[in-house]
Tab-separated table of N, CA and C and ligand atoms in Angstrom:
chain	number	residue	atom	x	y	z
S	1	MET	N	-63.829	-6.826	-0.939
S	1	MET	CA	-64.640	-5.515	-0.699
S	1	MET	C	-64.554	-4.341	-0.456
S	2	SER	N	-64.719	-3.205	-0.557
S	2	SER	CA	-64.550	-2.151	-0.381
S	2	SER	C	-65.767	-1.578	1.076
S	3	ALA	N	-66.311	-2.316	1.538
S	3	ALA	CA	-67.757	-2.124	2.699
S	3	ALA	C	-66.542	-1.280	3.760
S	4	ASP	N	-65.258	-0.862	3.962
S	4	ASP	CA	-64.865	-0.393	4.785
S	4	ASP	C	-64.277	1.341	4.255
S	5	ALA	N	-64.408	1.182	3.150
S	5	ALA	CA	-64.168	2.665	2.171
S	5	ALA	C	-64.588	4.117	3.154
S	6	THR	N	-63.214	4.605	3.137
S	6	THR	CA	-63.315	6.071	3.603
S	6	THR	C	-64.184	7.031	2.660
S	7	GLU	N	-64.810	7.848	3.160
S	7	GLU	CA	-65.261	8.924	1.901
S	7	GLU	C	-64.347	9.134	1.064
S	8	GLN	N	-63.092	9.493	1.372
S	8	GLN	CA	-62.141	9.776	0.111
S	8	GLN	C	-62.111	8.832	-1.166
S	9	ASP	N	-61.925	7.256	-0.519
S	9	ASP	CA	-61.991	6.786	-1.553
S	9	ASP	C	-62.929	5.669	-1.889
S	10	CYS	N	-64.281	6.167	-1.444
S	10	CYS	CA	-65.172	5.743	-1.702
S	10	CYS	C	-65.900	6.170	-3.100
S	11	ILE	N	-66.655	4.576	-3.691
S	11	ILE	CA	-66.771	4.953	-5.381
S	11	ILE	C	-68.306	5.714	-5.407
S	12	PHE	N	-68.999	5.659	-4.337
S	12	PHE	CA	-70.110	6.171	-4.651
S	12	PHE	C	-70.064	7.493	-4.241
S	13	CYS	N	-69.011	8.268	-3.566
S	13	CYS	CA	-69.610	9.367	-2.984
S	13	CYS	C	-68.301	9.921	-4.197
S	14	ALA	N	-67.893	9.532	-4.733
S	14	ALA	CA	-67.402	9.759	-6.464
S	14	ALA	C	-68.189	10.062	-7.276
S	15	ILE	N	-69.061	9.056	-7.102
S	15	ILE	CA	-70.460	9.146	-8.493
S	15	ILE	C	-71.224	10.036	-7.986
S	16	ALA	N	-71.626	10.259	-6.908
S	16	ALA	CA	-72.406	11.365	-5.826
S	16	ALA	C	-71.531	13.077	-6.787
S	17	ARG	N	-70.196	12.807	-6.556
S	17	ARG	CA	-69.471	14.591	-6.992
S	17	ARG	C	-69.342	15.090	-7.947
S	18	GLY	N	-69.753	13.491	-8.905
S	18	GLY	CA	-69.425	13.373	-10.552
S	18	GLY	C	-68.241	13.430	-10.856
S	19	ASP	N	-67.278	12.858	-10.349
S	19	ASP	CA	-65.764	12.516	-10.589
S	19	ASP	C	-65.398	11.413	-11.023
S	20	ILE	N	-66.595	10.597	-11.029
S	20	ILE	CA	-66.563	9.416	-11.868
S	20	ILE	C	-67.877	8.985	-12.609
S	21	PRO	N	-68.001	8.723	-14.110
S	21	PRO	CA	-68.809	8.961	-14.745
S	21	PRO	C	-70.076	7.806	-14.100
S	22	SER	N	-71.680	8.404	-14.490
S	22	SER	CA	-72.630	7.180	-13.785
S	22	SER	C	-74.064	7.505	-14.689
S	23	ASP	N	-74.550	6.235	-15.262
S	23	ASP	CA	-75.786	6.684	-15.904
S	23	ASP	C	-76.433	7.190	-15.211
S	24	ASP	N	-76.803	8.569	-14.755
S	24	ASP	CA	-77.913	9.034	-13.695
S	24	ASP	C	-79.198	8.851	-14.152
S	25	VAL	N	-80.186	8.517	-13.212
S	25	VAL	CA	-81.537	8.490	-13.406
S	25	VAL	C	-82.001	9.408	-12.628
S	26	TYR	N	-81.774	10.141	-11.517
S	26	TYR	CA	-82.454	10.796	-10.858
S	26	TYR	C	-81.189	11.558	-9.555
S	27	ALA	N	-81.571	13.081	-9.467
S	27	ALA	CA	-80.459	13.338	-8.370
S	27	ALA	C	-81.100	14.933	-7.883
S	28	ASP	N	-80.993	14.815	-6.439
S	28	ASP	CA	-81.338	16.181	-5.987
S	28	ASP	C	-80.263	16.699	-4.747
S	29	ASP	N	-80.894	17.277	-3.901
S	29	ASP	CA	-79.497	17.900	-3.291
S	29	ASP	C	-78.846	16.882	-2.077
S	30	GLN	N	-79.878	16.007	-1.958
S	30	GLN	CA	-79.626	15.061	-0.855
S	30	GLN	C	-79.167	13.273	-1.404
S	31	VAL	N	-79.990	12.996	-2.491
S	31	VAL	CA	-79.924	11.684	-3.065
S	31	VAL	C	-79.554	11.505	-4.449
S	32	VAL	N	-79.215	10.664	-4.864
S	32	VAL	CA	-78.765	10.642	-5.986
S	32	VAL	C	-79.327	9.226	-6.790
S	33	ALA	N	-79.574	8.691	-7.931
S	33	ALA	CA	-80.043	7.465	-8.234
S	33	ALA	C	-79.378	7.274	-10.050
S	34	PHE	N	-78.332	6.026	-9.967
S	34	PHE	CA	-77.471	5.830	-11.152
S	34	PHE	C	-77.882	4.061	-11.490
S	35	ARG	N	-77.763	3.931	-12.833
S	35	ARG	CA	-78.215	2.152	-13.155
S	35	ARG	C	-76.881	1.720	-12.656
S	36	ASP	N	-77.143	0.688	-12.284
S	36	ASP	CA	-75.877	-0.118	-11.778
S	36	ASP	C	-75.014	-0.470	-12.950
S	37	ILE	N	-73.282	-1.067	-12.802
S	37	ILE	CA	-72.881	-1.531	-13.804
S	37	ILE	C	-72.954	-2.629	-14.242
S	38	ASN	N	-73.471	-3.341	-13.521
S	38	ASN	CA	-73.742	-5.216	-13.938
S	38	ASN	C	-74.716	-5.358	-13.644
S	39	PRO	N	-76.248	-4.761	-14.340
S	39	PRO	CA	-77.270	-4.747	-14.187
S	39	PRO	C	-77.453	-6.249	-13.845
S	40	GLN	N	-78.605	-6.446	-12.768
S	40	GLN	CA	-79.173	-7.900	-12.668
S	40	GLN	C	-80.494	-8.320	-13.486
S	41	ALA	N	-81.147	-7.319	-13.907
S	41	ALA	CA	-82.525	-7.025	-14.275
S	41	ALA	C	-82.434	-5.885	-15.445
S	42	PRO	N	-83.827	-6.262	-16.022
S	42	PRO	CA	-83.713	-5.209	-17.217
S	42	PRO	C	-83.684	-3.731	-16.309
S	43	SER	N	-84.336	-3.513	-15.479
S	43	SER	CA	-83.831	-1.970	-14.794
S	43	SER	C	-83.110	-2.708	-13.616
S	44	HIS	N	-82.156	-1.951	-13.265
S	44	HIS	CA	-81.404	-1.768	-11.839
S	44	HIS	C	-80.898	-1.060	-11.558
S	45	VAL	N	-81.525	0.233	-10.924
S	45	VAL	CA	-81.189	1.215	-10.564
S	45	VAL	C	-80.611	1.484	-9.175
S	46	LEU	N	-79.751	2.065	-8.306
S	46	LEU	CA	-78.853	2.348	-7.145
S	46	LEU	C	-79.197	3.369	-6.572
S	47	VAL	N	-79.954	3.597	-5.896
S	47	VAL	CA	-80.034	4.623	-4.660
S	47	VAL	C	-79.334	5.000	-3.795
S	48	ALA	N	-78.695	5.976	-3.732
S	48	ALA	CA	-78.081	6.303	-2.720
S	48	ALA	C	-77.828	7.889	-2.169
S	49	PRO	N	-77.456	7.925	-0.716
S	49	PRO	CA	-77.656	9.656	-0.264
S	49	PRO	C	-76.282	10.066	-0.600
S	50	ARG	N	-76.043	11.400	-0.782
S	50	ARG	CA	-75.022	11.968	-1.493
S	50	ARG	C	-73.758	11.815	0.228
S	51	ARG	N	-74.208	12.038	0.975
S	51	ARG	CA	-73.702	12.020	2.292
S	51	ARG	C	-73.100	10.207	2.514
S	52	HIS	N	-71.674	10.595	3.040
S	52	HIS	CA	-71.216	8.823	2.760
S	52	HIS	C	-71.644	8.665	4.345
S	53	VAL	N	-72.370	7.227	4.314
S	53	VAL	CA	-73.045	6.691	4.891
S	53	VAL	C	-73.080	5.409	4.741
S	54	VAL	N	-72.371	4.538	5.445
S	54	VAL	CA	-71.919	3.155	4.914
S	54	VAL	C	-73.150	1.674	4.536
S	55	SER	N	-74.017	2.246	5.719
S	55	SER	CA	-75.601	1.110	5.053
S	55	SER	C	-75.877	1.795	5.782
S	56	ILE	N	-77.186	1.057	5.769
S	56	ILE	CA	-78.908	1.030	6.533
S	56	ILE	C	-78.192	1.069	8.343
S	57	ASP	N	-77.472	-0.040	8.359
S	57	ASP	CA	-76.820	-0.096	9.720
S	57	ASP	C	-76.630	1.621	10.647
S	58	GLY	N	-75.956	2.139	10.099
S	58	GLY	CA	-75.553	3.625	9.954
S	58	GLY	C	-76.597	4.589	9.872
S	59	LEU	N	-77.894	4.433	9.386
S	59	LEU	CA	-78.860	5.619	9.115
S	59	LEU	C	-79.858	5.477	9.576
S	60	LYS	N	-80.385	4.765	10.702
S	60	LYS	CA	-81.328	4.166	11.465
S	60	LYS	C	-82.171	5.361	12.591
S	61	ASP	N	-80.909	5.968	12.609
S	61	ASP	CA	-81.632	7.371	13.721
S	61	ASP	C	-81.946	8.485	12.585
S	62	ASP	N	-81.890	8.435	11.323
S	62	ASP	CA	-82.055	9.594	10.564
S	62	ASP	C	-83.223	9.080	9.595
S	63	GLN	N	-84.320	9.367	10.093
S	63	GLN	CA	-85.068	8.925	9.128
S	63	GLN	C	-85.816	9.722	8.032
S	64	ALA	N	-85.289	10.865	8.426
S	64	ALA	CA	-85.578	11.921	7.121
S	64	ALA	C	-84.791	11.455	5.878
S	65	LEU	N	-83.695	11.331	6.522
S	65	LEU	CA	-82.792	10.639	4.827
S	65	LEU	C	-83.310	9.325	4.578
S	66	LEU	N	-83.469	8.458	5.568
S	66	LEU	CA	-84.011	6.976	5.128
S	66	LEU	C	-85.234	7.068	4.567
S	67	GLY	N	-86.221	7.988	4.657
S	67	GLY	CA	-87.405	8.309	4.166
S	67	GLY	C	-86.918	8.766	2.471
S	68	GLN	N	-85.932	10.024	2.573
S	68	GLN	CA	-86.049	10.503	1.229
S	68	GLN	C	-85.181	9.628	0.646
S	69	VAL	N	-84.444	8.600	0.707
S	69	VAL	CA	-83.694	7.512	-0.088
S	69	VAL	C	-84.784	6.253	-0.626
S	70	MET	N	-86.000	6.267	0.005
S	70	MET	CA	-86.932	5.001	0.086
S	70	MET	C	-87.764	5.752	-0.943
S	71	ALA	N	-88.259	7.041	-0.863
S	71	ALA	CA	-88.936	7.681	-1.504
S	71	ALA	C	-88.475	8.114	-3.040
S	72	VAL	N	-87.127	8.154	-2.833
S	72	VAL	CA	-86.416	8.542	-4.354
S	72	VAL	C	-86.935	7.120	-5.318
S	73	ALA	N	-86.568	5.958	-4.435
S	73	ALA	CA	-86.328	4.818	-4.967
S	73	ALA	C	-87.657	4.262	-5.624
S	74	VAL	N	-88.930	4.528	-4.621
S	74	VAL	CA	-90.124	4.480	-5.534
S	74	VAL	C	-90.128	5.305	-6.295
S	75	LYS	N	-90.006	6.578	-6.654
S	75	LYS	CA	-90.226	7.632	-7.820
S	75	LYS	C	-89.691	6.891	-8.985
S	76	VAL	N	-88.697	6.376	-8.733
S	76	VAL	CA	-87.609	5.602	-9.829
S	76	VAL	C	-87.999	4.814	-10.427
S	77	ALA	N	-88.436	3.785	-9.168
S	77	ALA	CA	-89.376	2.706	-9.930
S	77	ALA	C	-90.579	3.118	-11.101
S	78	GLN	N	-91.344	3.816	-10.336
S	78	GLN	CA	-92.301	4.445	-11.156
S	78	GLN	C	-91.734	4.809	-12.722
S	79	ALA	N	-90.781	5.504	-12.675
S	79	ALA	CA	-90.243	6.291	-13.730
S	79	ALA	C	-89.995	5.262	-15.095
S	80	GLU	N	-89.350	4.431	-14.066
S	80	GLU	CA	-89.212	2.815	-15.417
S	80	GLU	C	-90.569	2.728	-15.388
S	81	ASP	N	-91.337	2.587	-15.146
S	81	ASP	CA	-92.484	2.029	-15.401
S	81	ASP	C	-92.990	0.554	-14.668
S	82	LEU	N	-92.432	0.716	-13.525
S	82	LEU	CA	-92.405	-0.902	-13.139
S	82	LEU	C	-93.738	-1.000	-11.915
S	83	SER	N	-94.397	0.280	-11.704
S	83	SER	CA	-95.409	-0.249	-10.800
S	83	SER	C	-96.342	-1.334	-11.291
S	84	GLU	N	-96.711	-1.604	-12.439
S	84	GLU	CA	-97.688	-2.664	-12.966
S	84	GLU	C	-97.356	-3.598	-12.688
S	85	SER	N	-96.339	-4.191	-13.339
S	85	SER	CA	-95.864	-5.509	-13.516
S	85	SER	C	-95.231	-5.822	-12.214
S	86	GLY	N	-94.465	-4.765	-11.470
S	86	GLY	CA	-93.781	-4.952	-9.967
S	86	GLY	C	-92.355	-4.657	-9.874
S	87	TYR	N	-91.795	-4.210	-8.776
S	87	TYR	CA	-90.309	-4.348	-8.715
S	87	TYR	C	-90.150	-4.612	-6.937
S	88	ARG	N	-88.517	-4.865	-6.736
S	88	ARG	CA	-87.854	-5.250	-5.699
S	88	ARG	C	-87.585	-4.002	-4.953
S	89	LEU	N	-87.311	-3.657	-3.703
S	89	LEU	CA	-86.062	-2.600	-3.306
S	89	LEU	C	-85.141	-3.578	-2.442
S	90	ALA	N	-84.024	-3.509	-2.621
S	90	ALA	CA	-83.241	-4.022	-1.675
S	90	ALA	C	-82.057	-3.442	-1.511
S	91	THR	N	-81.309	-3.553	0.168
S	91	THR	CA	-80.774	-2.856	0.545
S	91	THR	C	-79.595	-3.900	1.068
S	92	ASN	N	-78.712	-3.714	1.069
S	92	ASN	CA	-77.450	-4.719	1.822
S	92	ASN	C	-76.417	-4.224	2.834
S	93	HIS	N	-76.782	-5.239	4.423
S	93	HIS	CA	-75.444	-4.540	4.934
S	93	HIS	C	-74.677	-5.732	5.653
S	94	GLY	N	-73.377	-5.491	5.695
S	94	GLY	CA	-72.103	-5.942	6.117
S	94	GLY	C	-72.228	-7.734	5.108
S	95	ARG	N	-71.193	-7.879	6.025
S	95	ARG	CA	-70.420	-9.456	5.406
S	95	ARG	C	-71.682	-10.084	4.942
S	96	ASP	N	-72.494	-10.989	5.734
S	96	ASP	CA	-73.406	-11.933	5.445
S	96	ASP	C	-74.752	-11.406	4.588
S	97	GLY	N	-74.701	-10.076	4.546
S	97	GLY	CA	-75.739	-9.326	3.589
S	97	GLY	C	-75.489	-9.388	2.806
S	98	ALA	N	-73.910	-9.696	2.042
S	98	ALA	CA	-73.203	-9.562	0.885
S	98	ALA	C	-73.121	-8.213	0.433
S	99	GLN	N	-72.725	-7.229	1.555
S	99	GLN	CA	-72.715	-5.961	1.029
S	99	GLN	C	-71.316	-6.048	0.201
S	100	SER	N	-71.413	-5.373	-1.006
S	100	SER	CA	-69.809	-5.388	-1.794
S	100	SER	C	-69.150	-3.875	-1.834
S	101	VAL	N	-70.349	-2.605	-1.615
S	101	VAL	CA	-69.836	-1.231	-1.669
S	101	VAL	C	-70.386	-0.758	-0.420
S	102	GLY	N	-69.332	-0.280	0.493
S	102	GLY	CA	-69.788	0.646	1.370
S	102	GLY	C	-70.480	2.000	1.669
S	103	HIS	N	-71.243	1.968	0.615
S	103	HIS	CA	-71.787	3.842	0.397
S	103	HIS	C	-73.263	2.842	0.468
S	104	LEU	N	-74.347	3.584	1.520
S	104	LEU	CA	-75.144	2.687	1.231
S	104	LEU	C	-76.048	2.834	-0.192
S	105	HIS	N	-76.952	2.094	-0.299
S	105	HIS	CA	-77.633	2.034	-1.580
S	105	HIS	C	-78.701	0.969	-1.660
S	106	VAL	N	-79.797	1.431	-2.465
S	106	VAL	CA	-81.073	0.892	-2.186
S	106	VAL	C	-81.042	0.469	-3.732
S	107	HIS	N	-80.886	-1.242	-4.048
S	107	HIS	CA	-81.260	-1.681	-5.045
S	107	HIS	C	-82.413	-1.219	-5.739
S	108	VAL	N	-82.995	-0.664	-7.067
S	108	VAL	CA	-84.675	-0.784	-7.481
S	108	VAL	C	-84.039	-2.036	-8.548
S	109	LEU	N	-85.187	-3.255	-8.415
S	109	LEU	CA	-84.594	-4.059	-9.619
S	109	LEU	C	-86.094	-4.687	-10.188
S	110	GLY	N	-86.276	-4.681	-11.825
S	110	GLY	CA	-87.438	-5.084	-12.060
S	110	GLY	C	-87.421	-5.139	-13.587
S	111	GLY	N	-88.545	-5.534	-14.437
S	111	GLY	CA	-88.319	-5.386	-15.601
S	111	GLY	C	-88.078	-7.170	-15.834
S	112	ARG	N	-88.157	-7.810	-15.182
S	112	ARG	CA	-88.524	-9.424	-15.341
S	112	ARG	C	-88.715	-9.726	-14.104
S	113	ALA	N	-89.517	-11.399	-13.865
S	113	ALA	CA	-89.942	-12.009	-12.979
S	113	ALA	C	-88.692	-11.965	-11.726
S	114	LEU	N	-88.340	-11.416	-10.925
S	114	LEU	CA	-87.258	-12.018	-9.986
S	114	LEU	C	-87.894	-13.048	-8.960
S	115	SER	N	-86.959	-13.927	-8.993
S	115	SER	CA	-86.694	-15.195	-7.849
S	115	SER	C	-87.301	-14.520	-6.948
S	116	GLY	N	-88.664	-15.896	-6.206
S	116	GLY	CA	-88.969	-15.515	-4.178
S	116	GLY	C	-87.978	-15.834	-3.921
S	117	ARG	N	-86.936	-16.261	-4.195
S	117	ARG	CA	-85.669	-16.307	-2.917
S	117	ARG	C	-84.790	-14.817	-3.166
S	118	LEU	N	-84.806	-14.969	-1.611
S	118	LEU	CA	-83.608	-13.929	-1.297
S	118	LEU	C	-82.411	-13.896	-0.685
S	119	GLY	N	-82.057	-15.243	-0.947
S	119	GLY	CA	-80.609	-15.469	-0.792
S	119	GLY	C	-80.197	-16.768	-1.012
K	201	5GP	P1	-73.948	-4.479	-3.031
K	201	5GP	O1	-73.460	-5.547	-3.083
K	201	5GP	O2	-72.916	-3.466	-2.250
K	201	5GP	O3	-75.589	-4.220	-2.573
K	201	5GP	O4	-74.213	-3.498	-4.206
K	201	5GP	C1	-73.133	-2.838	-5.169
K	201	5GP	C2	-73.569	-2.772	-6.281
K	201	5GP	O5	-72.857	-1.527	-7.020
K	201	5GP	C3	-73.287	-3.862	-7.412
K	201	5GP	O6	-74.663	-4.193	-7.536
K	201	5GP	C4	-72.344	-3.516	-8.179
K	201	5GP	O7	-72.683	-3.935	-9.550
K	201	5GP	C5	-72.450	-1.960	-8.200
K	201	5GP	N1	-71.447	-1.095	-8.316
K	201	5GP	C6	-70.162	-1.364	-8.047
K	201	5GP	N2	-69.142	-0.605	-9.001
K	201	5GP	C7	-70.016	0.140	-9.456
K	201	5GP	C8	-69.244	1.359	-10.129
K	201	5GP	O8	-68.338	1.766	-10.631
K	201	5GP	N3	-70.549	2.217	-10.606
K	201	5GP	C9	-72.254	1.535	-10.918
K	201	5GP	N4	-72.752	2.474	-12.026
K	201	5GP	N5	-72.074	0.377	-10.219
K	201	5GP	C10	-71.236	-0.101	-9.781
K	202	ZN	ZN1	-69.303	7.125	0.030
């Protein structure tokens, strides 16, 4: 896993910079959103801050950016037309949270009936 990647070798920093290709669905000066390379649902988008933050555990004191990331996640879900059918927002932290990429991202999942199980 690359959860301890530094900014220089972070795949999501490279995506945010446009250095590696991604299927983008949203971008502003603080936040990017792009389709997951290995989608677990018909709609599976990752919402990430441009700034290298390892996980939500490191963002708890930045409520402004936390709010921006979550607001973009909702915007993406609505743009994917998921409001009526429903969707899930999820973010993982650390080993037991099964985080595999060490740059904060919120998963937007929808387009099928998701399991009620969370782990
Ligand atoms: P995590 O397990 O850290 O919560 O989620 C990481 C997600 O990033 C996984 O769903 C994985 O498929 C996705 N992912 C990993 N590498 C890439 C990549 O290079 N591009 C994109 N678009 N998604 C990626
Ligand atoms: Zn990063």
